[in-house]
Amino acid sequence: MTRSLALLAGLGLALGAASYAPQAEARPVVVDVRVAPPPPRHVRVPPPRAGYVWVPGYWRWEGHRHIWVDGYWVRARPGHRYVPAAWVHRGPYWHFVPGHWVR
């Protein structure tokens, strides 16, 4: 009985170790395209919500064209300010800077 219990425990440890995968590091996605984004859409912002910040819509690159992403509310982070997503012109390319929080 002890031998089978030890074998079962060893098998459980082996399977547990084999299934462990460390969390991957988040890497920013770099988007540089030669096609300028269309002008931002003027959207009526919904009334303010206490404790939330409005994230404005932006143009996202979808492989061969720009797609509009609607704005949305996100929970405010005390001591931080939200910087909206933007396209920056760099030489012949347009570089996408995702929206992010800053202190």
Coordinates of N, CA, C and O in Angstrom, one line a residue, residues 3-94:
R3 N 3.9 1.6 -1.2 CA 4.6 1.7 -2.4 C 3.6 2.3 -3.5 O 4.1 3.2 -4.3
S4 N 2.4 1.9 -3.5 CA 1.5 2.4 -4.5 C 1.1 3.9 -4.2 O 0.9 4.7 -5.1
L5 N 1.1 4.2 -2.9 CA 0.8 5.6 -2.5 C 2.0 6.5 -3.0 O 1.8 7.6 -3.5
A6 N 3.2 6.0 -2.8 CA 4.4 6.8 -3.2 C 4.4 6.9 -4.7 O 4.8 8.0 -5.2
L7 N 4.1 5.9 -5.4 CA 4.1 5.9 -6.9 C 3.0 7.0 -7.3 O 3.3 7.8 -8.2
L8 N 1.9 6.9 -6.7 CA 0.8 7.9 -7.1 C 1.2 9.3 -6.8 O 1.0 10.2 -7.6
A9 N 1.9 9.6 -5.6 CA 2.4 10.9 -5.3 C 3.4 11.4 -6.3 O 3.4 12.5 -6.7
G10 N 4.3 10.5 -6.6 CA 5.4 10.8 -7.6 C 4.8 11.2 -9.0 O 5.2 12.1 -9.6
L11 N 3.8 10.4 -9.4 CA 3.1 10.7 -10.6 C 2.4 12.0 -10.6 O 2.5 12.8 -11.5
G12 N 1.8 12.4 -9.5 CA 1.1 13.7 -9.3 C 2.1 14.8 -9.4 O 1.9 15.8 -10.0
L13 N 3.3 14.6 -8.8 CA 4.3 15.7 -8.8 C 4.8 15.9 -10.2 O 5.0 17.0 -10.7
A14 N 5.0 14.8 -10.9 CA 5.5 14.8 -12.3 C 4.6 15.5 -13.2 O 4.9 16.4 -14.0
L15 N 3.3 15.2 -13.1 CA 2.3 15.8 -13.9 C 2.1 17.3 -13.6 O 2.0 18.1 -14.5
G16 N 2.2 17.6 -12.3 CA 2.1 19.0 -11.9 C 3.3 19.8 -12.4 O 3.1 21.0 -12.9
A17 N 4.5 19.3 -12.4 CA 5.7 20.0 -12.9 C 5.6 20.1 -14.4 O 6.0 21.2 -14.9
A18 N 5.1 19.1 -15.1 CA 5.0 19.2 -16.5 C 4.0 20.2 -17.0 O 4.1 20.8 -18.1
S19 N 2.9 20.4 -16.2 CA 1.9 21.4 -16.6 C 2.2 22.8 -16.2 O 1.5 23.7 -16.6
Y20 N 3.2 23.1 -15.4 CA 3.6 24.4 -15.0 C 4.2 25.2 -16.1 O 5.2 24.7 -16.8
A21 N 3.7 26.4 -16.4 CA 4.3 27.2 -17.4 C 4.4 28.6 -16.8 O 3.4 29.2 -16.4
P22 N 5.6 29.2 -16.7 CA 5.7 30.6 -16.1 C 4.9 31.6 -17.0 O 4.8 31.4 -18.2
Q23 N 4.4 32.6 -16.3 CA 3.6 33.6 -17.0 C 4.6 34.4 -18.0 O 5.7 34.8 -17.7
A24 N 4.1 34.6 -19.2 CA 4.9 35.3 -20.2 C 4.9 36.8 -19.9 O 4.0 37.3 -19.4
E25 N 6.0 37.4 -20.3 CA 6.2 38.8 -20.1 C 5.3 39.5 -21.1 O 5.3 39.2 -22.3
A26 N 4.7 40.6 -20.7 CA 3.9 41.4 -21.6 C 4.8 42.3 -22.4 O 5.6 43.0 -21.9
R27 N 4.7 42.2 -23.7 CA 5.5 43.1 -24.6 C 4.6 44.0 -25.4 O 3.6 43.5 -25.9
P28 N 5.0 45.2 -25.5 CA 4.1 46.1 -26.3 C 4.1 45.7 -27.8 O 5.1 45.3 -28.3
V29 N 2.9 45.9 -28.4 CA 2.8 45.6 -29.8 C 3.2 46.9 -30.5 O 2.6 47.9 -30.3
V30 N 4.1 46.8 -31.5 CA 4.6 47.9 -32.2 C 3.8 47.9 -33.6 O 3.8 46.9 -34.3
V31 N 3.1 49.0 -33.8 CA 2.4 49.1 -35.1 C 2.9 50.4 -35.8 O 2.8 51.5 -35.4
D32 N 3.6 50.1 -37.0 CA 4.0 51.2 -37.9 C 3.4 50.9 -39.2 O 3.7 49.8 -39.8
V33 N 2.7 51.8 -39.8 CA 2.1 51.7 -41.1 C 2.3 52.9 -41.9 O 2.6 54.0 -41.4
R34 N 2.2 52.8 -43.2 CA 2.4 53.9 -44.1 C 1.1 54.6 -44.4 O 1.1 55.7 -45.1
V35 N -0.1 54.1 -44.0 CA -1.4 54.7 -44.3 C -1.8 55.5 -43.1 O -1.9 55.0 -42.0
A36 N -2.0 56.8 -43.3 CA -2.4 57.7 -42.3 C -3.8 57.3 -41.8 O -4.7 56.9 -42.6
P37 N -4.1 57.5 -40.5 CA -5.4 57.2 -40.0 C -6.4 58.3 -40.4 O -6.0 59.4 -40.6
P38 N -7.6 57.9 -40.6 CA -8.7 58.9 -40.8 C -8.8 59.9 -39.7 O -8.3 59.6 -38.6
P39 N -9.4 61.1 -39.8 CA -9.6 62.0 -38.7 C -10.4 61.3 -37.6 O -11.3 60.4 -37.9
P40 N -10.2 61.6 -36.4 CA -11.0 61.0 -35.3 C -12.5 61.3 -35.5 O -12.8 62.4 -36.0
R41 N -13.3 60.4 -35.1 CA -14.8 60.6 -35.2 C -15.2 61.5 -34.0 O -14.7 61.3 -32.9
H42 N -16.1 62.4 -34.2 CA -16.6 63.2 -33.1 C -17.9 62.5 -32.6 O -18.9 62.4 -33.3
V43 N -17.7 62.0 -31.4 CA -18.8 61.2 -30.8 C -19.3 61.9 -29.5 O -18.5 62.5 -28.8
R44 N -20.5 61.9 -29.3 CA -21.1 62.5 -28.1 C -20.7 61.6 -26.9 O -21.1 60.5 -26.9
V45 N -20.0 62.2 -26.0 CA -19.5 61.5 -24.8 C -20.7 61.4 -23.8 O -21.4 62.4 -23.6
P46 N -21.0 60.2 -23.3 CA -22.1 60.0 -22.4 C -21.8 60.8 -21.1 O -20.7 61.2 -20.8
P47 N -22.9 61.1 -20.3 CA -22.7 61.9 -19.1 C -21.6 61.2 -18.2 O -21.5 60.0 -18.2
P48 N -20.9 62.1 -17.4 CA -19.9 61.5 -16.5 C -20.4 60.5 -15.5 O -21.6 60.6 -15.1
R49 N -19.6 59.6 -15.2 CA -19.9 58.6 -14.2 C -18.9 58.7 -13.0 O -17.7 58.8 -13.3
A50 N -19.4 58.8 -11.8 CA -18.5 58.9 -10.7 C -17.6 57.8 -10.6 O -18.0 56.6 -10.7
G51 N -16.3 58.0 -10.4 CA -15.3 57.0 -10.2 C -14.8 56.4 -11.5 O -14.1 55.4 -11.5
Y52 N -15.2 57.0 -12.7 CA -14.8 56.4 -14.0 C -14.2 57.5 -14.9 O -14.5 58.7 -14.7
V53 N -13.4 57.1 -15.8 CA -12.8 58.0 -16.8 C -13.2 57.5 -18.2 O -13.2 56.3 -18.5
W54 N -13.5 58.5 -19.1 CA -13.9 58.2 -20.4 C -12.7 58.0 -21.3 O -11.8 58.8 -21.3
V55 N -12.6 56.8 -21.9 CA -11.5 56.5 -22.9 C -12.0 56.8 -24.2 O -12.9 56.1 -24.7
P56 N -11.5 57.8 -24.9 CA -12.1 58.1 -26.3 C -11.8 57.0 -27.3 O -10.8 56.3 -27.2
G57 N -12.6 57.0 -28.3 CA -12.4 56.1 -29.4 C -11.2 56.4 -30.2 O -10.6 57.5 -30.1
Y58 N -10.7 55.4 -31.0 CA -9.5 55.6 -31.8 C -9.5 54.7 -33.0 O -10.3 53.8 -33.1
W59 N -8.6 54.9 -33.9 CA -8.5 54.1 -35.1 C -7.4 53.0 -34.8 O -6.3 53.3 -34.5
R60 N -7.8 51.7 -35.0 CA -6.9 50.6 -34.8 C -6.6 50.0 -36.2 O -7.4 50.0 -37.1
W61 N -5.3 49.6 -36.4 CA -4.9 49.0 -37.6 C -5.2 47.6 -37.6 O -4.9 46.8 -36.7
E62 N -5.9 47.1 -38.7 CA -6.3 45.7 -38.8 C -5.7 45.1 -40.0 O -6.4 44.6 -40.9
G63 N -4.4 45.1 -40.1 CA -3.6 44.4 -41.1 C -3.6 45.1 -42.5 O -2.5 45.1 -43.1
H64 N -4.7 45.6 -42.9 CA -4.7 46.3 -44.2 C -5.6 47.6 -44.2 O -5.7 48.2 -45.3
R65 N -6.2 47.9 -43.1 CA -7.0 49.1 -43.0 C -7.2 49.5 -41.6 O -7.0 48.7 -40.7
H66 N -7.7 50.8 -41.4 CA -8.0 51.3 -40.1 C -9.5 50.9 -39.7 O -10.3 51.1 -40.6
I67 N -9.7 50.5 -38.5 CA -11.0 50.2 -38.0 C -11.3 51.1 -36.7 O -10.4 51.2 -35.9
W68 N -12.5 51.7 -36.7 CA -12.8 52.5 -35.5 C -13.1 51.7 -34.3 O -13.9 50.7 -34.4
V69 N -12.6 52.0 -33.2 CA -12.9 51.4 -31.9 C -13.6 52.4 -31.0 O -13.1 53.5 -30.8
D70 N -14.8 52.1 -30.6 CA -15.6 53.1 -29.8 C -15.0 53.4 -28.5 O -14.3 52.5 -27.9
G71 N -15.3 54.5 -27.9 CA -14.9 54.9 -26.6 C -15.6 54.1 -25.6 O -16.6 53.5 -25.8
Y72 N -15.1 54.1 -24.3 CA -15.7 53.3 -23.2 C -15.3 53.9 -21.9 O -14.3 54.7 -21.8
W73 N -16.0 53.6 -20.9 CA -15.7 54.0 -19.5 C -14.8 53.0 -18.9 O -14.9 51.8 -19.1
V74 N -13.8 53.5 -18.1 CA -12.9 52.6 -17.4 C -12.8 53.2 -15.9 O -12.9 54.4 -15.7
R75 N -12.7 52.3 -15.0 CA -12.6 52.7 -13.6 C -11.3 53.6 -13.4 O -10.3 53.3 -13.8
A76 N -11.5 54.7 -12.7 CA -10.5 55.7 -12.5 C -9.4 55.0 -11.5 O -9.7 54.2 -10.7
R77 N -8.2 55.4 -11.7 CA -7.1 55.0 -10.9 C -6.6 56.2 -10.1 O -6.0 57.1 -10.7
P78 N -6.8 56.3 -8.8 CA -6.4 57.4 -8.0 C -4.9 57.7 -8.2 O -4.1 56.8 -8.2
G79 N -4.6 59.0 -8.4 CA -3.2 59.4 -8.5 C -2.7 59.2 -9.9 O -1.5 59.5 -10.2
H80 N -3.6 58.8 -10.9 CA -3.1 58.6 -12.3 C -4.0 59.4 -13.2 O -5.1 59.8 -12.9
R81 N -3.5 59.6 -14.4 CA -4.2 60.3 -15.5 C -4.1 59.4 -16.7 O -3.1 58.8 -17.0
Y82 N -5.3 59.3 -17.4 CA -5.3 58.5 -18.6 C -4.9 59.3 -19.8 O -5.4 60.4 -20.1
V83 N -3.9 58.7 -20.6 CA -3.4 59.3 -21.9 C -4.1 58.5 -23.0 O -3.8 57.3 -23.1
P84 N -4.9 59.1 -23.8 CA -5.6 58.4 -24.9 C -4.6 57.8 -26.0 O -3.5 58.4 -26.1
A85 N -5.1 56.8 -26.6 CA -4.3 56.3 -27.8 C -4.1 57.3 -28.8 O -5.0 58.2 -29.0
A86 N -3.0 57.2 -29.6 CA -2.7 58.3 -30.6 C -1.9 57.7 -31.7 O -1.1 56.7 -31.5
W87 N -2.0 58.2 -32.9 CA -1.1 57.9 -34.0 C -0.1 59.1 -34.1 O -0.5 60.2 -34.2
V88 N 1.2 58.7 -34.2 CA 2.3 59.7 -34.3 C 3.0 59.5 -35.7 O 3.4 58.4 -36.0
H89 N 3.2 60.6 -36.4 CA 3.8 60.6 -37.7 C 5.3 60.6 -37.5 O 5.9 61.5 -36.9
R90 N 6.0 59.5 -38.0 CA 7.5 59.4 -37.9 C 8.0 59.0 -39.2 O 8.0 57.9 -39.7
G91 N 8.6 60.0 -39.9 CA 9.1 59.8 -41.2 C 8.0 59.4 -42.2 O 6.9 60.0 -42.2
P92 N 8.2 58.3 -42.9 CA 7.2 57.8 -43.8 C 6.1 56.9 -43.1 O 5.2 56.5 -43.8
Y93 N 6.2 56.7 -41.8 CA 5.3 55.8 -41.1 C 4.4 56.5 -40.1 O 4.8 57.6 -39.7
W94 N 3.4 55.9 -39.8 CA 2.5 56.3 -38.7 C 2.6 55.3 -37.6 O 2.5 54.1 -37.8

